[in-house]
Coordinates of C-alpha atoms in Angstrom, one line a residue:
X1 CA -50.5 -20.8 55.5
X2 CA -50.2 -22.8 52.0
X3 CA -53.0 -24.0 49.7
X4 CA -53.1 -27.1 48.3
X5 CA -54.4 -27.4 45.1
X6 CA -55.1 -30.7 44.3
X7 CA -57.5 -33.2 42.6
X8 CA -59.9 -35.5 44.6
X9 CA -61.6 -38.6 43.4
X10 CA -64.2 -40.5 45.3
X11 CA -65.7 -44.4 44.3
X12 CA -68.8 -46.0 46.1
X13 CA -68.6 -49.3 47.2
X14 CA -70.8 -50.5 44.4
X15 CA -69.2 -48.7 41.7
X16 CA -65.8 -50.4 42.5
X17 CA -64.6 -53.9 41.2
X18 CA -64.2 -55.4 44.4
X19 CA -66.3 -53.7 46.7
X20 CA -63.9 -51.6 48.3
X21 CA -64.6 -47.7 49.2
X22 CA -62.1 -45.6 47.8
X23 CA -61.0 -42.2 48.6
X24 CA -58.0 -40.3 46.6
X25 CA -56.2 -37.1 46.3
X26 CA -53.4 -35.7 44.8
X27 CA -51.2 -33.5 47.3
X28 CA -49.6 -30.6 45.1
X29 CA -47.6 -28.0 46.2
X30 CA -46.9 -24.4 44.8
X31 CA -42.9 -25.6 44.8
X32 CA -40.6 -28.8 43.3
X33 CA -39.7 -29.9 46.5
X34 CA -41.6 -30.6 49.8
X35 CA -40.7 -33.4 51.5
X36 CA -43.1 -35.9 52.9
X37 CA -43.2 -38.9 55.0
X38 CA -45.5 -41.5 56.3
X39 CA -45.7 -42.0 59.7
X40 CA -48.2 -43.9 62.0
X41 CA -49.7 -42.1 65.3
X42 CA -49.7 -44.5 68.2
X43 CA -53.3 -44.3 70.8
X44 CA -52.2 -42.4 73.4
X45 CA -54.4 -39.4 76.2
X46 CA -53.8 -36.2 73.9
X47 CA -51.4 -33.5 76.3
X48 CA -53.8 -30.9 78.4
X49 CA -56.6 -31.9 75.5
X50 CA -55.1 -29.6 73.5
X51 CA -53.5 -29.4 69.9
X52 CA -52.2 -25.8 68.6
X53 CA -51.8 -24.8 65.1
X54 CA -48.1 -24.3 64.1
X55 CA -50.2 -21.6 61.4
X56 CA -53.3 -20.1 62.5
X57 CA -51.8 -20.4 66.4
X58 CA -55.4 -21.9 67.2
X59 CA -55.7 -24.3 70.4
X60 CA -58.0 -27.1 69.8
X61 CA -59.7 -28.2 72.7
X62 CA -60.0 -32.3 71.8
X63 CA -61.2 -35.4 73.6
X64 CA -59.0 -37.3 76.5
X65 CA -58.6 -40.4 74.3
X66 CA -56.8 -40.4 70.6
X67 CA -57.2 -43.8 68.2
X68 CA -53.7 -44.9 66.5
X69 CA -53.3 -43.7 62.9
X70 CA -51.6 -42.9 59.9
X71 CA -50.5 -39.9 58.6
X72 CA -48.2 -38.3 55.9
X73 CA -47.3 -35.0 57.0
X74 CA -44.6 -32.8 55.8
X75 CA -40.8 -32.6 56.5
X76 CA -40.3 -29.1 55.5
X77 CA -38.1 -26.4 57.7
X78 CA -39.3 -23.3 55.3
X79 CA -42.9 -23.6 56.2
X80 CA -44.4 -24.5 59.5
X81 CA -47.2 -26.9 60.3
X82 CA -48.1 -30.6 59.8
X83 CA -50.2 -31.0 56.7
X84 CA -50.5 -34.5 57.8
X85 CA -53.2 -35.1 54.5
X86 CA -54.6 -38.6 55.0
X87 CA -54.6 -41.5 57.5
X88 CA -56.9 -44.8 58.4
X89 CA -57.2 -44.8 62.0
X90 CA -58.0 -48.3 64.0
X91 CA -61.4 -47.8 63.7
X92 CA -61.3 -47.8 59.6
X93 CA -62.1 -44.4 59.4
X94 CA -60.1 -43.2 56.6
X95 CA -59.8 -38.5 56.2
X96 CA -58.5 -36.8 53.7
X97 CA -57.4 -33.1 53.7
X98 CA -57.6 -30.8 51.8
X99 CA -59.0 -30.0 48.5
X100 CA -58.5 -26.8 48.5
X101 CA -61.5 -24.8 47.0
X102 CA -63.0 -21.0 46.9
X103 CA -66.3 -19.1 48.2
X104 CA -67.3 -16.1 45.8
X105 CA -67.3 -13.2 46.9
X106 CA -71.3 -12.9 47.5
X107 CA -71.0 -15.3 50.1
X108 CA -67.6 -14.6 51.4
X109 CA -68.7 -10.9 52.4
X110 CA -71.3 -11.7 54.8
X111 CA -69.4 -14.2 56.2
X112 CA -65.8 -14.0 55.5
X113 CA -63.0 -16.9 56.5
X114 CA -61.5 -16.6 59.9
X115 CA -57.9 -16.0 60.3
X116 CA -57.3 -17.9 63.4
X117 CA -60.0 -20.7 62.2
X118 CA -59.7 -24.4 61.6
X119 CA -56.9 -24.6 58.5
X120 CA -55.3 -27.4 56.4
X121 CA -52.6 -28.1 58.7
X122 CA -54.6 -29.2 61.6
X123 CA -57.3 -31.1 59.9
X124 CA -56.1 -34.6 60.1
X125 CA -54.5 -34.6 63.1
X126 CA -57.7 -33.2 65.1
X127 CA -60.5 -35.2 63.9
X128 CA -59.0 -38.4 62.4
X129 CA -57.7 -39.7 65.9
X130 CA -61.1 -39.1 66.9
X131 CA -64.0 -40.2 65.2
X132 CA -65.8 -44.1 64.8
X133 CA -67.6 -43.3 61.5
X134 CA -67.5 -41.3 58.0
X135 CA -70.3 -39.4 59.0
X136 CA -68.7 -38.8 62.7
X137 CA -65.8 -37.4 60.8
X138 CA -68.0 -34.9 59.3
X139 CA -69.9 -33.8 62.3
X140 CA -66.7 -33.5 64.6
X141 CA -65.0 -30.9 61.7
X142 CA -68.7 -29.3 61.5
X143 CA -68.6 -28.3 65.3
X144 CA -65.4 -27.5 64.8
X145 CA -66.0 -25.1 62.1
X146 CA -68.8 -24.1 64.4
X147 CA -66.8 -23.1 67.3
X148 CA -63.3 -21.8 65.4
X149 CA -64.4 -20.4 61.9
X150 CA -62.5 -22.0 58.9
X151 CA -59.3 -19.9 58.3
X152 CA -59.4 -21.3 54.2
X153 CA -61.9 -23.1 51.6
X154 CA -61.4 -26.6 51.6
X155 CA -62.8 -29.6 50.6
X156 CA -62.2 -32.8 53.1
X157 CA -63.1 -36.6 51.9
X158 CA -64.1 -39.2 54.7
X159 CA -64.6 -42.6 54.7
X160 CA -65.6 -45.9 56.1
X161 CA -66.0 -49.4 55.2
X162 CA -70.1 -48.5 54.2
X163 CA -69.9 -45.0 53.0
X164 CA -67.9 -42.1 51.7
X165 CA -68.5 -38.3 52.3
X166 CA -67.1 -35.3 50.5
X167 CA -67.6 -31.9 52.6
X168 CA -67.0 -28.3 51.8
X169 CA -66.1 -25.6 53.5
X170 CA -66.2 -22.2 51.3
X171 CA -66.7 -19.4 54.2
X172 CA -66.3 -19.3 57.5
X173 CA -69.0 -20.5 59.1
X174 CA -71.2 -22.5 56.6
X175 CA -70.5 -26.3 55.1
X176 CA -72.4 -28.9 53.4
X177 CA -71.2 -32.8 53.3
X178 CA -73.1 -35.8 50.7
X179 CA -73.0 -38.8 50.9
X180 CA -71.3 -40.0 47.8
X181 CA -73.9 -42.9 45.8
X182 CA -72.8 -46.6 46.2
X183 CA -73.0 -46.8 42.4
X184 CA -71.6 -43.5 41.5
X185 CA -68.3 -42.1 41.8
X186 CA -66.7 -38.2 42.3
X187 CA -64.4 -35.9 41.0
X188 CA -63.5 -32.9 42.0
X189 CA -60.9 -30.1 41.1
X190 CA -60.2 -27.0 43.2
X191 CA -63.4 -25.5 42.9
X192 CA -66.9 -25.6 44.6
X193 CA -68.5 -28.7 43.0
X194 CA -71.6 -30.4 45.0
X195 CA -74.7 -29.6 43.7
X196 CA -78.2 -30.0 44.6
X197 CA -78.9 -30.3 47.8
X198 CA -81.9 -32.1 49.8
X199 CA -82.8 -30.9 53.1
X200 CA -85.2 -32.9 53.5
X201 CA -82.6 -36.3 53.3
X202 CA -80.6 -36.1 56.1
X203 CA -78.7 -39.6 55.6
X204 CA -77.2 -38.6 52.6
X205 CA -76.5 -34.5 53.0
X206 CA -75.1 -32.8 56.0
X207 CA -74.6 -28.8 56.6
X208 CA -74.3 -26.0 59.2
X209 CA -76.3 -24.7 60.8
X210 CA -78.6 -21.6 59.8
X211 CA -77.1 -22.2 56.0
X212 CA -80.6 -21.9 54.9
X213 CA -81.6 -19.0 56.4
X214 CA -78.0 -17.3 56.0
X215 CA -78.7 -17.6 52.2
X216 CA -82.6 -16.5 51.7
X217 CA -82.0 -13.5 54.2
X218 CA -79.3 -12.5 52.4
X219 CA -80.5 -13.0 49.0
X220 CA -77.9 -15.5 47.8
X221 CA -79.3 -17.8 45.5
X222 CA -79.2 -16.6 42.1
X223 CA -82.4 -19.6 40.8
X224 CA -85.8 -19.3 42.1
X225 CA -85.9 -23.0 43.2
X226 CA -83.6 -25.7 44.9
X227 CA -80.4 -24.8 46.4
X228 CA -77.3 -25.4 44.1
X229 CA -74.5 -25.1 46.9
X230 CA -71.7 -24.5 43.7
X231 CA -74.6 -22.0 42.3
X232 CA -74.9 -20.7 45.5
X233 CA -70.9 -20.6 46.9
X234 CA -69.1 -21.5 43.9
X235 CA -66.7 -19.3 41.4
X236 CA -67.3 -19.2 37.6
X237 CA -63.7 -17.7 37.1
X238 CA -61.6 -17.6 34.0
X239 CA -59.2 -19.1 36.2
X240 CA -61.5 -21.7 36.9
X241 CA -62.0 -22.4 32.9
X242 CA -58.2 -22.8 33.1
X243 CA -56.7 -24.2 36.5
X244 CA -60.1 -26.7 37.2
X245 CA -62.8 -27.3 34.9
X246 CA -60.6 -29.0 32.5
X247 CA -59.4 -31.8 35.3
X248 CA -63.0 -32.5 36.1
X249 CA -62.9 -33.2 32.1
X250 CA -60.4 -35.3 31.6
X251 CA -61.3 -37.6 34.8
X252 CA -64.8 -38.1 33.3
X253 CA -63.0 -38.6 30.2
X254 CA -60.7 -41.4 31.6
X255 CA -63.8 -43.0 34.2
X256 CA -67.1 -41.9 32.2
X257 CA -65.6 -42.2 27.9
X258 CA -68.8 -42.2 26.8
X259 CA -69.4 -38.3 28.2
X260 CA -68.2 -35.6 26.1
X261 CA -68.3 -32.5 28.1
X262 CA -66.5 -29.4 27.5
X263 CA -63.3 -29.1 29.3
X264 CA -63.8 -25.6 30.1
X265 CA -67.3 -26.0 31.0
X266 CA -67.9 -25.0 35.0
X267 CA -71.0 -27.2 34.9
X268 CA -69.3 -30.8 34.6
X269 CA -71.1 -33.0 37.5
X270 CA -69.5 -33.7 40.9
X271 CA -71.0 -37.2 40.7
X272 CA -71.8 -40.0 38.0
X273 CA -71.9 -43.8 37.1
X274 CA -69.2 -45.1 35.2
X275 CA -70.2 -47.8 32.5
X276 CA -67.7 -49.8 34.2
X277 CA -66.6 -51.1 37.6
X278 CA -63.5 -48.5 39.1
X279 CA -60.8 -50.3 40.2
X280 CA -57.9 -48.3 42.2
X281 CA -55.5 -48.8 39.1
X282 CA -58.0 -46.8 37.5
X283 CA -57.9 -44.0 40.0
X284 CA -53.7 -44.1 39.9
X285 CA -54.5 -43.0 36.4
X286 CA -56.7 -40.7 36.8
X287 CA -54.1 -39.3 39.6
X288 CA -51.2 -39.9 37.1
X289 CA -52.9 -38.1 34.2
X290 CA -52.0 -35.1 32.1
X291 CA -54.4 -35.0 29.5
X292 CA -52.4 -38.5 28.3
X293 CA -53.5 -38.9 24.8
X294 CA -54.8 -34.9 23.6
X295 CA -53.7 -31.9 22.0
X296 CA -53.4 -30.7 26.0
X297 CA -50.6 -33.1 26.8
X298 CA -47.9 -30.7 27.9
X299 CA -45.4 -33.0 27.6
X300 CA -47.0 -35.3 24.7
X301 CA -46.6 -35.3 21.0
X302 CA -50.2 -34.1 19.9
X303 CA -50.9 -30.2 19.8
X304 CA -49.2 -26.8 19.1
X305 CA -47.6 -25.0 22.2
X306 CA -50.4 -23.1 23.1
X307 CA -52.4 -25.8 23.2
X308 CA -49.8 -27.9 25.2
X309 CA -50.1 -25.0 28.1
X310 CA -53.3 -24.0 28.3
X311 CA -54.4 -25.9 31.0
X312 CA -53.1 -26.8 34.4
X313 CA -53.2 -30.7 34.2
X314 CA -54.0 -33.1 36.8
X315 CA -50.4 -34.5 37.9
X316 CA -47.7 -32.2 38.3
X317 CA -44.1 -31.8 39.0
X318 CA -44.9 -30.2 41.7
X319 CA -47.3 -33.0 43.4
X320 CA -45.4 -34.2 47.0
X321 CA -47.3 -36.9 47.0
X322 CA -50.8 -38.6 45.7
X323 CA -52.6 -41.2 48.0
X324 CA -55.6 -43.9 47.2
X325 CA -57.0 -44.6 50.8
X326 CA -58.9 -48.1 50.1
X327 CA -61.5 -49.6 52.4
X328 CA -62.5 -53.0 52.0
X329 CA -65.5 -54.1 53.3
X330 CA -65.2 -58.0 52.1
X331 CA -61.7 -58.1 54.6
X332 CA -61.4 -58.8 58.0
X333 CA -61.2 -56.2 60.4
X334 CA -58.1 -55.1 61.3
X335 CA -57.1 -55.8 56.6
X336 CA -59.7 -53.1 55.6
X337 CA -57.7 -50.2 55.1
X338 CA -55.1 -50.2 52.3
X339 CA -53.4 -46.9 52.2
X340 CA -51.2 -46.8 48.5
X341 CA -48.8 -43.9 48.3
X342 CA -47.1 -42.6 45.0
X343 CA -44.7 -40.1 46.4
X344 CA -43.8 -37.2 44.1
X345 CA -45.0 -36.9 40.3
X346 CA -47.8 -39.7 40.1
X347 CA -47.2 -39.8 36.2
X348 CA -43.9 -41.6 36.6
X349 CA -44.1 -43.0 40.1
X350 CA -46.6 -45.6 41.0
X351 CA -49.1 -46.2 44.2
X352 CA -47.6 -48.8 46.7
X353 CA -49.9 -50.5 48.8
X354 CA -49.3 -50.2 53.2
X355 CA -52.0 -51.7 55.6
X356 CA -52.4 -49.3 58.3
X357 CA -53.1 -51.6 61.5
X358 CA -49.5 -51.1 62.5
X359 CA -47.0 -49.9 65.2
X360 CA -44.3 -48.4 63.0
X361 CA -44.3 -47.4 59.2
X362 CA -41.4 -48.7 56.7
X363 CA -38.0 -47.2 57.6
X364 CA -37.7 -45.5 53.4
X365 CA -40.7 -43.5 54.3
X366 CA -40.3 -42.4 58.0
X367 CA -37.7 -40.9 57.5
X368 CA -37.6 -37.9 54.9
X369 CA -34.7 -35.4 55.7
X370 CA -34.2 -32.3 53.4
X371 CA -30.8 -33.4 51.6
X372 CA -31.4 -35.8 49.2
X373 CA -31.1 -39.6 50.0
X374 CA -31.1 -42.6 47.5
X375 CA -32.4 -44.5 50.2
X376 CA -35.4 -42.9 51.0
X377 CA -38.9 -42.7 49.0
X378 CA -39.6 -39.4 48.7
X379 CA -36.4 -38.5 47.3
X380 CA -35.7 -41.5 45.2
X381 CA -39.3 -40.6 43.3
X382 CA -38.5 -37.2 42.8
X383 CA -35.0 -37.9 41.1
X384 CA -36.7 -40.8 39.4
X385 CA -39.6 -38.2 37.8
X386 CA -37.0 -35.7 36.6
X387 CA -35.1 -38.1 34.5
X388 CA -38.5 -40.0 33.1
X389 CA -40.0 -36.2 32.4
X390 CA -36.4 -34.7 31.0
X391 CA -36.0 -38.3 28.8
X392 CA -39.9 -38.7 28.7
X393 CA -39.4 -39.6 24.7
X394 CA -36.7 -41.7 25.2
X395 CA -38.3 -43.4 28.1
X396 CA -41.8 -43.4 28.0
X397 CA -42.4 -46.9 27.2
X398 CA -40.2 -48.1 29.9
X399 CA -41.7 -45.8 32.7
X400 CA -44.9 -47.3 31.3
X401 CA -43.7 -51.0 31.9
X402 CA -42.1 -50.0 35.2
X403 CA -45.5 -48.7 36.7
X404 CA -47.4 -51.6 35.3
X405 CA -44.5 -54.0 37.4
X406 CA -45.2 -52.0 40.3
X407 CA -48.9 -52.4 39.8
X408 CA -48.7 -55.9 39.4
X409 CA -46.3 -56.1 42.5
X410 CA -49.0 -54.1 44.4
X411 CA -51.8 -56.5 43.8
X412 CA -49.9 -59.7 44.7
X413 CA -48.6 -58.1 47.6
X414 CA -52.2 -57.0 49.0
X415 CA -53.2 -60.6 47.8
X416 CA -50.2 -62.5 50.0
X417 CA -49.8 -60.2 53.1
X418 CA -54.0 -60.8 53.5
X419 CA -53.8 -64.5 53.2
X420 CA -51.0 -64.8 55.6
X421 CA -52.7 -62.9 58.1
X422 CA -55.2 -65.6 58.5
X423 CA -55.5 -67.4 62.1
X424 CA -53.5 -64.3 63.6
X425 CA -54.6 -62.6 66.7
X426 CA -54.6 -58.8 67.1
X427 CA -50.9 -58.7 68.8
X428 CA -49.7 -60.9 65.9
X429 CA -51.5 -58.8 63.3
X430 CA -50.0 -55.7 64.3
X431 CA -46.4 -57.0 64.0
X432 CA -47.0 -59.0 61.2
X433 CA -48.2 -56.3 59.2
X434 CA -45.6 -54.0 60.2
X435 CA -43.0 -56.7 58.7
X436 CA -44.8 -57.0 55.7
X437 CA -44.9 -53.3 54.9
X438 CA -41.5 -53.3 54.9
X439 CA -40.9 -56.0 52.6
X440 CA -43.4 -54.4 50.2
X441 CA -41.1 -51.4 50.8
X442 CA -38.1 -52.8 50.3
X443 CA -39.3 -54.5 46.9
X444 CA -40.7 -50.9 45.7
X445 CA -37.4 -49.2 46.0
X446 CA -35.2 -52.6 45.0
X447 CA -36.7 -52.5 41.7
X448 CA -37.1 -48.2 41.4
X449 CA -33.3 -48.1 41.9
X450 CA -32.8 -50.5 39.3
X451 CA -34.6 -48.6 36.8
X452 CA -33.5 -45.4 37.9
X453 CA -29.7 -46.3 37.2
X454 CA -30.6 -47.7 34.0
X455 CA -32.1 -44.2 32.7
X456 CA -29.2 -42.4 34.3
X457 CA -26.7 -44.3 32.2
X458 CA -28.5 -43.6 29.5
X459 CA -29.2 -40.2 29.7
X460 CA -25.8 -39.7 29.3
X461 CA -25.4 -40.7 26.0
X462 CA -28.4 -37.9 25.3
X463 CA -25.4 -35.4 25.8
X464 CA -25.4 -31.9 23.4
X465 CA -21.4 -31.8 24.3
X466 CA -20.6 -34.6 21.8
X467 CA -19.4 -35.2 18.2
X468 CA -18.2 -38.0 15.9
X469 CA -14.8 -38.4 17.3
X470 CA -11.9 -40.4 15.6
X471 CA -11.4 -43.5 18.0
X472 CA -7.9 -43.0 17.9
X473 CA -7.6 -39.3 18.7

């Protein structure tokens, strides 16, 4: 099995401009390439009730009757499995998995991860087809957890059009879900991060069962009040000080710039109010970050080398894809989820915006072989990356204009499709929206080829085989 390491972000409903949910994660890989598509799931009885891991060879026993949904699994012959990562099903219930995240070892020797448990491959495609609610997505994977064991520590985002949960799974056996604040938003990077919790509240914090018990008897809790599940569960590595606590920085930085935490800090909340209302532009930039702007910018013009390297930053070259899985509560029913991809390197390629009540999913996307292919998305993103990130001096300003087109091309495009889907019945909506996607998928790679053929015939003239030559010779 493969761990993700990637960086979430969560926004309440009332801590967003328009009163969307949002949940969004960066999909990174420990390799360049790892081709992804997006697909849609239609309803359907699932086989025998049964779904078996391609990794951890466990058979999932499931209910008769699966909802349609999205998905953006891998394409990948080398490793096996789905890793299908986010989806909005019919019922608005928008999952995200995994954050990938680690017990101590306190915690993890009394109650160690289970190799043939519930792992990252699965997740998606066993509880997203199958669940009404947030907080039903978070009890289905809890009695899941229950009966299977967790085979790795992860982190899993769920949401509807009232509420958002975060949940974490460090061990084996034990989990705890919140309720993420309508006014607040949440960031979190690889490592254990909710804090505090309230057993006592049971609308806003879920967790397994006997966690309470499993930690006094076993004397667990390092503070003589409370219960701190990252105090508790969590690591205070020096790889954390390195790899994580510096993205949890510069998020705050980019969403909270009045805070001035230290970036190596393991201490930097899971949740807090921004001074301002979070739009999902704001959280591509958070995904597309790499400490933009400080001495840490390994690819910027501020710091010494050492500086430039010493921590992992939030986008990568290595990211398959990032998502920003947007639930509007203002739409109509079958308009509320928005599902914006940015496939590959997030810095240099921007979020496109897909509804997900649809039969079929645009034919750039669907489709993701392993030889590269100018006409699909994934590949066309990756190719376009290298030469922004190889060029990024001589082409920084345009990749920044190109992203803000794309931006602007995502808005209007969200803006047109949803006022042209007025009067429509359900059967119309479904193939309408399909269309549309396409169009906003033919646009996006219209306008990327364009750029990227610019910056190819321009990088040539970047050449080290040249010198002032006579024009007559």
């Amino acid at each position: 099995m493969r761990k993700h390491e990637c960086t979430t972000v969560i926004v309440g409903k009332k801590a967003s401009i328009d009163g969307s949910i949002i949940i969004a994660r960066n999909e990174d890989y420990h390799g360049p390439i790892n081709p992804k598509k997006f697909v849609v799931y239609e309803p359907s009885k699932v086989e025998d009730r049964k779904y078996i891991s391609e990794n951890t060879k466990l058979v999932y026993e499931l209910p008769e009757k699966a909802l349609r949904y999205t998905a953006i699994p891998s394409e990948d012959s080398n490793e096996p499995g789905e890793y299908a990562q986010a989806g909005i099903n019919e019922s608005n219930v928008a999952v995200s998995s995994t954050e990938s995240l680690y017990g101590n070892e306190r915690v993890l020797a009394l109650d160690p991860l289970i190799d043939k448990g519930v792992a990252e491959d699965a997740i998606n495609d066993v509880v997203t087809p199958f669940v009404n609610t947030a907080r039903d997505g978070v009890k289905f994977l809890g009695e899941l957890i229950k009966r299977y064991g967790s085979a790795e520590g992860n982190g899993i985002i769920f949401a509807d059009e009232n509420e958002a949960w975060y949940m974490e799974i460090p061990t084996g056996h034990h989990w705890v879900a919140v309720r993420i604040p309508d006014d607040s938003y949440a960031v979190a990077p690889n490592h254990v991060c909710i804090e505090e919790i309230d057993f006592k509240d049971e609308e806003n914090y879920l967790w397994s069962d006997g966690i309470r018990e499993f930690v006094s008897d076993n004397n667990l809790n390092p503070y003589r009040e409370g219960f701190n599940f990252r105090k508790i569960f969590g690591t205070y590595r020096e790889l954390d000080r390195v790899y994580n606590c510096p993205r949890a920085w510069y998020a705050h930085k980019l969403l909270s710039p009045n805070e001035n935490y230290d970036p190596e800090s393991g201490d930097i909340p899971f949740i807090k109010k921004s001074p301002f209302l979070i739009s999902h532009e704001d959280v591509a930039r958070v995904l597309g970050s790499h400490y933009n702007e400080t001495v840490y910018d390994p690819i910027g013009w501020m710091g010494d080398e050492n500086q430039k390297r010493r921590f992992r930053s939030i986008s990568l070259s290595r990211t398959s894809h990032g998502h920003i899985l947007q639930m509007r509560p203002e739409a109509q029913n079958r308009l509320k989820g928005i599902q914006w991809i940015s496939m590959g390197t997030g810095a240099f390629n921007p979020f496109i915006p897909f509804f997900t009540y649809i039969n079929d999913t645009p034919r750039q996307y669907k489709n993701t072989e392993e030889e590269i292919s100018l006409d699909n998305a994934y590949w066309i993103a990756k190719i376009f990356a290298y030469y922004a990130e190889t060029h990024y001096k001589l082409f920084h300003r345009d990749t920044s204009e190109y992203i803000q087109r794309m931006m602007i091309l995502g808005r209007q495009r969200v803006k047109e499709i949803t006022e042209g889907a007025v009067d429509k019945s359900d059967e119309e909506l479904l193939e309408y929206l399909t269309r549309e996607n396409q169009k906003t998928a033919d646009l996006y790679m219209e306008e990327t080829l364009k750029q990227l053929k610019d910056y190819a015939v321009r990088a040539i003239s970047t050449s080290k085989l040249t010198f002032l030559m006579d024009k007559n010779l």
